[in-house]
Short mmCIF file of C-alpha atoms in Angstrom, two decimals:
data_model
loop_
_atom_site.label_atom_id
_atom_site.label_comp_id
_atom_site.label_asym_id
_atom_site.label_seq_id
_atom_site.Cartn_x
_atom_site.Cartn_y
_atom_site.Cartn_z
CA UNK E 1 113.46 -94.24 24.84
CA UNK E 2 116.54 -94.95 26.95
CA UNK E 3 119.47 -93.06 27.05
CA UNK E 4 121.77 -95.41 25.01
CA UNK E 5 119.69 -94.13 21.88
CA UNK E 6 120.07 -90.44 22.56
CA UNK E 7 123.31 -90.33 20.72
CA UNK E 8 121.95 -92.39 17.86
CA UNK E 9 119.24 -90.20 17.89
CA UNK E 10 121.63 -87.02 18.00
CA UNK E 11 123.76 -88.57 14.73
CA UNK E 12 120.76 -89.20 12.88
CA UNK E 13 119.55 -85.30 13.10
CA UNK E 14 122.72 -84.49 12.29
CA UNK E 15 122.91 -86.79 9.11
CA UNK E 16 119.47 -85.28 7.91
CA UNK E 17 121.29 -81.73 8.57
CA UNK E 18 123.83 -82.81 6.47
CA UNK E 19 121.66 -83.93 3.64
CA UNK E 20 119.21 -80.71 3.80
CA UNK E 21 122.48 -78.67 3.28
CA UNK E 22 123.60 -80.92 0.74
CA UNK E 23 120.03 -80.83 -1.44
CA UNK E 24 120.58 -76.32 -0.76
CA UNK E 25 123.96 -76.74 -2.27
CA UNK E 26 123.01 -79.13 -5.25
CA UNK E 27 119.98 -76.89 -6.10
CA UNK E 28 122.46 -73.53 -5.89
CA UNK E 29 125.31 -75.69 -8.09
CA UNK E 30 122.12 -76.07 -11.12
CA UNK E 31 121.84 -72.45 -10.57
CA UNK E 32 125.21 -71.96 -11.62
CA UNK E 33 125.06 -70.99 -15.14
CA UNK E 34 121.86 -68.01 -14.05
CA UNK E 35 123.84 -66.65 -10.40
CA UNK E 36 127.03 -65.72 -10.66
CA UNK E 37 127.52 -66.64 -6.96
CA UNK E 38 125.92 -69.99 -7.23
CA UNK E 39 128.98 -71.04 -9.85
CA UNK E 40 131.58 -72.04 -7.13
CA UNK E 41 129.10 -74.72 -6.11
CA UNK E 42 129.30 -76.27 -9.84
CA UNK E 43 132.59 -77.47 -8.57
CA UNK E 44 131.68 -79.82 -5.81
CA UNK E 45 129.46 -82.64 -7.63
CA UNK E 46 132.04 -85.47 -6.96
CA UNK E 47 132.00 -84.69 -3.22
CA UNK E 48 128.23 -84.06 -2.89
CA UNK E 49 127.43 -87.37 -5.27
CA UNK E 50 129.69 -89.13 -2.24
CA UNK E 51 128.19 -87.75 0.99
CA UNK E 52 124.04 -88.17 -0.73
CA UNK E 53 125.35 -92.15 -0.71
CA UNK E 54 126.37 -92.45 2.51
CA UNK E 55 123.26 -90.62 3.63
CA UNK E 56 121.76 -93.13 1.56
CA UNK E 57 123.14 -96.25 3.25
CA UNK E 58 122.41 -94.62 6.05
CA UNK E 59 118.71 -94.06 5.32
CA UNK E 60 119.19 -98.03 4.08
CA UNK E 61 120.35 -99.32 7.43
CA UNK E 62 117.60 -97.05 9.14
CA UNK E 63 114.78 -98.56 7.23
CA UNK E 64 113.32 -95.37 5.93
CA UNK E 65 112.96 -95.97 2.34
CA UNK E 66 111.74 -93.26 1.03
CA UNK E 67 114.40 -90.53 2.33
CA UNK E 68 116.90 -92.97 0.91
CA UNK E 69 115.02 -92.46 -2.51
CA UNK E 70 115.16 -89.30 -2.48
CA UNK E 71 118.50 -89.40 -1.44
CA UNK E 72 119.99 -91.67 -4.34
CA UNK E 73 118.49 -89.47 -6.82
CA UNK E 74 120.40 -86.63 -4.98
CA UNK E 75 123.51 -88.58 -5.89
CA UNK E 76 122.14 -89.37 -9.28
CA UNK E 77 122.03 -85.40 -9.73
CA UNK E 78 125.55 -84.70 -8.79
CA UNK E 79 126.88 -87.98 -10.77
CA UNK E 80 125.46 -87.95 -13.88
CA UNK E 81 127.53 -84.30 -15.11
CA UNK E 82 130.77 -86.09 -14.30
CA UNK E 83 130.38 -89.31 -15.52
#
């Protein structure tokens, strides 16, 4: 491992960061209708459904199949109440 893939190495933790706090933040917006506090994360499915589909390209591009599963059906969560 050179150090021309640290930063692509850096990005990708940071993308799986990103998509942990996104899957805490879908799971507290289904919780919305039981928490009272959960209910301002109800309002953010358009945004989430975007950023799980990047991830997922980026998962895509990556070759690691299965996190971009998982991911897609992330989006498919936030998507399917607005559409």
């Amino acid at each position: 491992m050179g150090l021309s893939s640290l930063p692509l190495k850096c990005a990708r933790g940071l993308a799986e960061a990103a998509a942990f706090l996104g899957a805490v933040l879908t799971a507290a917006g289904l919780l919305g209708d039981r928490v009272w506090f959960c209910e301002i994360f109800t309002h953010f499915k358009i945004q989430l459904a975007a950023c799980f589909l990047v991830y997922t390209l980026i998962e895509l591009a990556a070759r690691r199949r299965a996190l971009a599963l998982a991911s897609l059906a992330f989006c498919a969560v936030n998507a399917f109440p607005v559409l």
